[in-house]
Coordinates of C-alpha atoms and ligand atoms in Angstrom, one line a residue:
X1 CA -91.8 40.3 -71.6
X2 CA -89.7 37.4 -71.2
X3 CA -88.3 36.1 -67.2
X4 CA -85.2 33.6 -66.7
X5 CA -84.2 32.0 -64.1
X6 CA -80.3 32.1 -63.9
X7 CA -77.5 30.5 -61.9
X8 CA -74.3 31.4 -63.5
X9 CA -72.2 31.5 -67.0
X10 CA -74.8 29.6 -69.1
X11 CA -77.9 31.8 -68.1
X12 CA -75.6 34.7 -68.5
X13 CA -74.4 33.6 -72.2
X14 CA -78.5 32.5 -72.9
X15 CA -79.2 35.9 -71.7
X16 CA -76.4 37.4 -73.4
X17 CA -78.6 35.7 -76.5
X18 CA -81.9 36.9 -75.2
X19 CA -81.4 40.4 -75.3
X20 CA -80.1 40.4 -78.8
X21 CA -82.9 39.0 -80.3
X22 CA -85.9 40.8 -77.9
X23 CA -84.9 44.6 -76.2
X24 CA -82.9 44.1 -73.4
X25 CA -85.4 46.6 -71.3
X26 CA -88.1 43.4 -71.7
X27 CA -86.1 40.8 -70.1
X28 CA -86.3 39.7 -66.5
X29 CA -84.0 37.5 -64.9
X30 CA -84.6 36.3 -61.5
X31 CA -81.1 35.1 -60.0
X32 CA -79.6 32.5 -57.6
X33 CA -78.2 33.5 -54.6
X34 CA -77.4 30.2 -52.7
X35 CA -73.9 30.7 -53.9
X36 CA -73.5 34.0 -52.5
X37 CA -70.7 34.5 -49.7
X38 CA -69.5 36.7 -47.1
X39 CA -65.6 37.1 -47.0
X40 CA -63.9 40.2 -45.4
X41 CA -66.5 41.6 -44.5
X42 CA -67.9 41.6 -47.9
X43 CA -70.8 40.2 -49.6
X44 CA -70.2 38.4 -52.7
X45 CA -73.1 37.5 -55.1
X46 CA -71.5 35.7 -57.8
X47 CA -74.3 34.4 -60.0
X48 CA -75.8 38.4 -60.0
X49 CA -71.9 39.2 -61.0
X50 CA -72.2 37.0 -63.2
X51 CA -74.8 37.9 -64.8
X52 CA -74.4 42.1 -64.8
X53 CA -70.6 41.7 -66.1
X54 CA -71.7 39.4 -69.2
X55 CA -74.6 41.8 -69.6
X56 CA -72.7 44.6 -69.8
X57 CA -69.9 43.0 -71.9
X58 CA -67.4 43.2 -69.0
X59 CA -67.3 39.5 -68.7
X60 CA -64.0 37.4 -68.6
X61 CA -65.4 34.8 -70.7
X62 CA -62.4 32.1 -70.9
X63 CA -62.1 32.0 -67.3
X64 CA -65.9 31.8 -66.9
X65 CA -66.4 34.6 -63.9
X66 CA -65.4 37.9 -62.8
X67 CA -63.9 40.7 -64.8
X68 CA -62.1 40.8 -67.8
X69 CA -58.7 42.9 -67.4
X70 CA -58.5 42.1 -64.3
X71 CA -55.9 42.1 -61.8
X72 CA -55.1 40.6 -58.5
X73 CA -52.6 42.6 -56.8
X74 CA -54.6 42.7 -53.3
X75 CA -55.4 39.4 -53.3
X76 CA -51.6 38.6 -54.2
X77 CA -50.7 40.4 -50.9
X78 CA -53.7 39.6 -48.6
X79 CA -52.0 35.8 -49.2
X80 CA -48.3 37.5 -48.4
X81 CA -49.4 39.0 -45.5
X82 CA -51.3 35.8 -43.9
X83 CA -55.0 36.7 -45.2
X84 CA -57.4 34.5 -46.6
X85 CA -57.1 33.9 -50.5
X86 CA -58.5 31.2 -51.8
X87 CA -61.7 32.9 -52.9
X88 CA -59.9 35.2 -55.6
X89 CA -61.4 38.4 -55.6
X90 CA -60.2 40.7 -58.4
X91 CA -59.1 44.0 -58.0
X92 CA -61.5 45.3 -60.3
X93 CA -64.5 42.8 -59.1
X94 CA -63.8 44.1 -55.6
X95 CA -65.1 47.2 -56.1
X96 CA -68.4 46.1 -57.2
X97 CA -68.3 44.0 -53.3
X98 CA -67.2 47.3 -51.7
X99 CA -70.3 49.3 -53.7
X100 CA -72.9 46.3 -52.6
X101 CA -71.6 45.4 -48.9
X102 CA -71.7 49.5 -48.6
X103 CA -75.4 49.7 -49.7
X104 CA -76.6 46.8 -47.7
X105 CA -74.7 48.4 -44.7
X106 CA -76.8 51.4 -45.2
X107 CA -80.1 49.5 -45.3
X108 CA -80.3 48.9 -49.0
X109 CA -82.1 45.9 -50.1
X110 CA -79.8 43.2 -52.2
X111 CA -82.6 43.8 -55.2
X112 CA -81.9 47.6 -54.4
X113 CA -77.8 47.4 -54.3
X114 CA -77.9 44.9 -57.6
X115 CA -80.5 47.9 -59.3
X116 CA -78.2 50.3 -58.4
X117 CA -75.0 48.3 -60.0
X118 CA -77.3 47.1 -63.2
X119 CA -77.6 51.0 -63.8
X120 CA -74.2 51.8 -63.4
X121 CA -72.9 49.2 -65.3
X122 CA -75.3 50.1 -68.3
X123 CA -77.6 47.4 -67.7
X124 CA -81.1 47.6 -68.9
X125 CA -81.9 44.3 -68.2
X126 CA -84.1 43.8 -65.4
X127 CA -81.8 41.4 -62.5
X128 CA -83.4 40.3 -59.8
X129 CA -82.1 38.5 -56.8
X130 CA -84.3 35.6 -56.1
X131 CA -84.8 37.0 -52.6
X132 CA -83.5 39.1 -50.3
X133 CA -83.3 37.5 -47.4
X134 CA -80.5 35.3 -47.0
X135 CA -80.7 31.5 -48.5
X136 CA -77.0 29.7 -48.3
X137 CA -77.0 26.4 -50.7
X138 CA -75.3 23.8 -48.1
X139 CA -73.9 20.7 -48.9
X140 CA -72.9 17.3 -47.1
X141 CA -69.9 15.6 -48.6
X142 CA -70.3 12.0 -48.5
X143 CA -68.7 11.1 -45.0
X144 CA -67.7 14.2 -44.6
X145 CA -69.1 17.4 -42.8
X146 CA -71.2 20.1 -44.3
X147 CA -69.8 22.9 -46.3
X148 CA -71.5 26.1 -48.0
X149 CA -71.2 26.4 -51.9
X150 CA -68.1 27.8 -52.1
X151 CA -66.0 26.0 -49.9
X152 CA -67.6 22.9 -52.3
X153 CA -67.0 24.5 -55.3
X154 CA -64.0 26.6 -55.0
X155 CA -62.6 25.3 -51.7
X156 CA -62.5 21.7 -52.9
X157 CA -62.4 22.1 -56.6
X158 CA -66.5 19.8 -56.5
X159 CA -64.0 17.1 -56.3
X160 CA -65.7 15.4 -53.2
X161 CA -68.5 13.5 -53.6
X162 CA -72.1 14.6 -51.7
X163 CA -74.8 13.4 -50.1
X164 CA -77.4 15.5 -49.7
X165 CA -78.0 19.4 -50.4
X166 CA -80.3 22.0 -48.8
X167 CA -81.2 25.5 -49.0
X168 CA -80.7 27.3 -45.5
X169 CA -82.9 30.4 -44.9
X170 CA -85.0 29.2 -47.9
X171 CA -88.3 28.2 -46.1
X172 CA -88.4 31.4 -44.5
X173 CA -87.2 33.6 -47.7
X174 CA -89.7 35.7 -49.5
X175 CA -88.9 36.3 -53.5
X176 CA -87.6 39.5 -53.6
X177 CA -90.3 42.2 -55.1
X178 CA -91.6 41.9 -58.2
X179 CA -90.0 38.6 -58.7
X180 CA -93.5 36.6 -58.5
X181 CA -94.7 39.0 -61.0
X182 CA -92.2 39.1 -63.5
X183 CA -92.6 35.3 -63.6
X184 CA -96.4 35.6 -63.8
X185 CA -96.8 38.1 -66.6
X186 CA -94.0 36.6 -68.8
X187 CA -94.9 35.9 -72.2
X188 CA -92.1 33.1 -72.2
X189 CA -90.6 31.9 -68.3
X190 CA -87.2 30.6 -69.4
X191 CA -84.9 28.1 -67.3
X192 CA -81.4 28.8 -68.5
X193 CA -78.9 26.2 -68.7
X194 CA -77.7 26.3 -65.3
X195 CA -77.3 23.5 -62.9
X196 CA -80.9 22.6 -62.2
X197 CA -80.5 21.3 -58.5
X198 CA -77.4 23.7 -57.4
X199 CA -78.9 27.2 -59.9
X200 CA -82.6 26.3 -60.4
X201 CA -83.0 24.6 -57.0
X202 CA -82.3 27.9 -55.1
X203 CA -85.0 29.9 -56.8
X204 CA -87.3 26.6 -56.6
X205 CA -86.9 26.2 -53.0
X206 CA -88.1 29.8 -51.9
X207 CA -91.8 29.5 -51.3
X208 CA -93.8 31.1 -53.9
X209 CA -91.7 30.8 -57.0
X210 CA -92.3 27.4 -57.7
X211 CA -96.0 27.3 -57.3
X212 CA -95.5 30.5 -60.2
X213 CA -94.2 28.7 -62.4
X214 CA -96.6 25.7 -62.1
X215 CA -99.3 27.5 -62.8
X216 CA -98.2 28.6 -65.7
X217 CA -96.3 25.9 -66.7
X218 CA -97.3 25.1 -70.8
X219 CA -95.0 28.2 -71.3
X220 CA -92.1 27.4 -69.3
X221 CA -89.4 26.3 -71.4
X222 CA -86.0 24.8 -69.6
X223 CA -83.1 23.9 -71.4
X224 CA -81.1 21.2 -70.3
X225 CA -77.6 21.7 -69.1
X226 CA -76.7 18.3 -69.5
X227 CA -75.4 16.9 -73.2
X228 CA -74.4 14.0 -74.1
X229 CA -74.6 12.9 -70.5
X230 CA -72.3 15.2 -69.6
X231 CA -72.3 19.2 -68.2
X232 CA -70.5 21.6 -70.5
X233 CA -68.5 23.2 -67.0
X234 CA -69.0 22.5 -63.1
X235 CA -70.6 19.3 -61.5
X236 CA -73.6 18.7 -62.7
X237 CA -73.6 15.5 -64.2
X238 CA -71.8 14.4 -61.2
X239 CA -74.0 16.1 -58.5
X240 CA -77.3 14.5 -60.5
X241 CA -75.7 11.5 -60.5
X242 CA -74.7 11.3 -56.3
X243 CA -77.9 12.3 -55.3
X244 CA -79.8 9.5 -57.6
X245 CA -81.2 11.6 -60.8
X246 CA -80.3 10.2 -64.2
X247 CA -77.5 12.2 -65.3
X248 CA -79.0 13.0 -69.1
X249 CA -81.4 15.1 -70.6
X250 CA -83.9 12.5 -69.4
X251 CA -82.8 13.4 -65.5
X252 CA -83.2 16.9 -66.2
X253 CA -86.9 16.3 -67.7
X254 CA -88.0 14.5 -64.8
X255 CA -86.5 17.1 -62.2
X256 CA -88.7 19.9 -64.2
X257 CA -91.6 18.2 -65.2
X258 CA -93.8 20.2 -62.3
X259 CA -92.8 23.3 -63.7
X260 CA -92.1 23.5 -67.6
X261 CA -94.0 22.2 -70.3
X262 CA -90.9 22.4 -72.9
X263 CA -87.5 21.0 -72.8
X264 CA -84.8 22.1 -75.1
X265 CA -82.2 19.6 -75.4
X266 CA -78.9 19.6 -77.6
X267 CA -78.3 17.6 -81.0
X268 CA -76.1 15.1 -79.8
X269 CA -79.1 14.1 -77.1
X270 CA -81.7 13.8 -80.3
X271 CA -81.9 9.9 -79.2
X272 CA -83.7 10.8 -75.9
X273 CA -86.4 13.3 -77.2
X274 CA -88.9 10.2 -76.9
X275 CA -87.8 10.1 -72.6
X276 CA -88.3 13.6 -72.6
X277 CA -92.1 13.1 -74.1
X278 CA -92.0 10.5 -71.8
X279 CA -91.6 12.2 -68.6
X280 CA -94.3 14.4 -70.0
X281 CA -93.0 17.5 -71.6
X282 CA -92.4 18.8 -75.1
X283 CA -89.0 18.6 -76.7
X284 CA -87.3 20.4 -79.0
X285 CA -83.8 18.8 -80.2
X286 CA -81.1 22.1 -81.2
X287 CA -77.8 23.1 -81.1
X288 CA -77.1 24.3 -77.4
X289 CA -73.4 25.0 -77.0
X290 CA -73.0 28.8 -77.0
X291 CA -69.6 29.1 -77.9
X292 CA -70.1 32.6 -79.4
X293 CA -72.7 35.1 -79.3
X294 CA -74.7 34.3 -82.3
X295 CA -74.9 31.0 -81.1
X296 CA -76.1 31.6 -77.8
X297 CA -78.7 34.3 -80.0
X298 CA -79.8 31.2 -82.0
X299 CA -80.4 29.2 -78.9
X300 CA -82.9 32.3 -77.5
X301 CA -84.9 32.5 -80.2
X302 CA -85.1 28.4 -80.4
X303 CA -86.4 28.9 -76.9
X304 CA -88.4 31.9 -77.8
X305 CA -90.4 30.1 -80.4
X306 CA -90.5 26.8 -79.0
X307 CA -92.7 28.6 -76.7
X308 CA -94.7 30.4 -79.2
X309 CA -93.1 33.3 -78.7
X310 CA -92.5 36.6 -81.2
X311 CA -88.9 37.5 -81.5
X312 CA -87.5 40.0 -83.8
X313 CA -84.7 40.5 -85.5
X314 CA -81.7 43.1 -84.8
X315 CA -79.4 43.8 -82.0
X316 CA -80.3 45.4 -79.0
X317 CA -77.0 45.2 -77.1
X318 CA -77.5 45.8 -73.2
Ligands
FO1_401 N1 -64.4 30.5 -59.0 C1 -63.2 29.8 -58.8 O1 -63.1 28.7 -59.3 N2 -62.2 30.4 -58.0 C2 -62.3 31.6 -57.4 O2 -61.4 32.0 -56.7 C3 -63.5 32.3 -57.6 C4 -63.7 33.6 -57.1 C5 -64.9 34.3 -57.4 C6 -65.0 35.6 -57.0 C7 -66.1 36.4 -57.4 C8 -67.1 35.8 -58.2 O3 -68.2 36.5 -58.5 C9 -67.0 34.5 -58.6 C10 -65.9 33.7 -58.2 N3 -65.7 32.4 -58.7 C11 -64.5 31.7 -58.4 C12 -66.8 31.8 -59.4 C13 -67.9 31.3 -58.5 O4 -67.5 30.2 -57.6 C14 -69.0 30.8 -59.5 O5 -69.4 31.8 -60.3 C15 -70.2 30.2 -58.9 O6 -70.7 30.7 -57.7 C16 -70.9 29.1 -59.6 O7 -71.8 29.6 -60.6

């Protein structure tokens, strides 16, 4: 059994990997949901989106979220009529919203509501949220006032520099069931290449999951987001940077050294292996850019064996 932690498109791509090179049915990912929003009434989980439409090879893949095929005519005349649209919601993506807010409304659990879409979206993968309850990721722009993720990352394009971040609801979350035990019985705990303070931090911050992954920590392997000192999409490098972490592979070591034993860092960053022994974790130096699926599957069973894990080969498609 293998667990990831996942923020958005690069755990989905790494798990897009995973589950072609182990069965889908013996993956766990345990997902952020400090991006999530409510908008019309609707709850939004992105990352989980995220995740289930790559999984199920529904995935927009160029434009990094949502559906592919999609199209926007309500969103086209929620903006004509005077509505709010600057959170694009797909024709096709709102459905999923309608089918979640719908179960939630009728006492469904968010880990019940994203079983329920996994299944009918083919999904054998097991997707977790990281909790249930509510945990919002909020963040202060430098002289500025305090925003929720979206309005940070959608609203103002992460064009405005920030001061500090937090988690509300997180102290008082619980991991959603059987998320402390998928991360205990993993063979392999995986980090994906998500953003580790904006992805990873959400999941981090909810009492309980980061202890798990302590204590188990010589086969937790992350793998950095950052190359070459840079992020391969959203604002990483600049986020590590504004709140004082050094924005390489190094930074990323440091930020996980409580938790994972292994880093995986990219080709390009082969230079800094030595910081990353340094800040007292293994590293293995590969090629991380997933820019197809067989590259993403290469960079899973990198992970898999860097962690001493069996893989096999074939392709079990989700
Ligand atoms: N990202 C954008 O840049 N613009 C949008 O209008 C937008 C809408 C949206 C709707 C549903 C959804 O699941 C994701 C959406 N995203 C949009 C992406 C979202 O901001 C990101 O997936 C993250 O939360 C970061 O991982």
């Amino acid at each position: 059994m293998i667990t990831a932690l996942a923020g958005g498109v690069g755990a989905a791509r790494l798990l897009r990997g995973l589950v072609r090179i182990v069965p889908p049915d013996q993956v766990t990912a345990v997902v952020n949901t400090g991006d999530d929003i409510e908008l019309h009434g609707l709850h939004i989980s992105p990352d989980i989106d995220t995740v289930l439409y790559t999984l199920a090879g529904l995935s927009d893949d160029e434009r990094g979220w949502g559906l592919s095929g999609e199209s926007w005519v309500v969103m086209d005349r929620l903006a004509a009529i005077g509505g709010d649209s600057w959170f694009r919601l797909g024709d096709r993506d709102l459905a999923t919203h309608l089918l979640r807010t719908s179960r939630l409304a009728a006492g469904a659990t968010l880990s019940e509501a994203t079983a329920e879409l996994a299944s009918a979206l083919g999904v054998v993968t097991r997707v977790l949220p990281m909790a249930d309850d509510p945990v919002r990721t909020k963040l202060t722009l430098r002289n500025g006032p305090e925003v929720g993720f979206q309005e940070y990352f959608v609203g103002r394009r992460h064009a405005v520099a920030v001061s500090s971040l937090r988690f509300a609801g997180a102290a008082a979350a619980r991991p959603a069931p059987g998320v402390l035990e998928a991360i205990g019985a993993a063979t392999t705990v995986v980090l994906c290449p998500s953003n580790p303070l904006l992805s990873i931090g959400p999941p981090l911050a909810v009492p309980g999951i980061a202890d798990a992954l302590t204590d188990r920590r010589e086969t937790v392997v992350a793998v950095s987001p950052i190359v070459a000192g840079a992020a391969l999409k959203g604002p990483a490098d600049r986020l590590l940077g504004e709140l004082g972490h050094e924005v390489s592979a190094v930074g990323v070591a440091r930020l996980y050294a409580g938790i994972a034993g292994t880093l995986v860092i990219d080709e390009a960053d082969a230079a800094l292996a030595g910081g990353v022994r340094a800040a007292g974790l293994r590293c293995v130096v590969a090629p991380t850019i997933m820019s197809d699926p067989e590259r993403a599957a290469r960079l899973a069973r990198t992970v898999l064996s860097a962690a001493g894990h069996p893989t096999s080969e074939g392709s079990h498609l989700a």
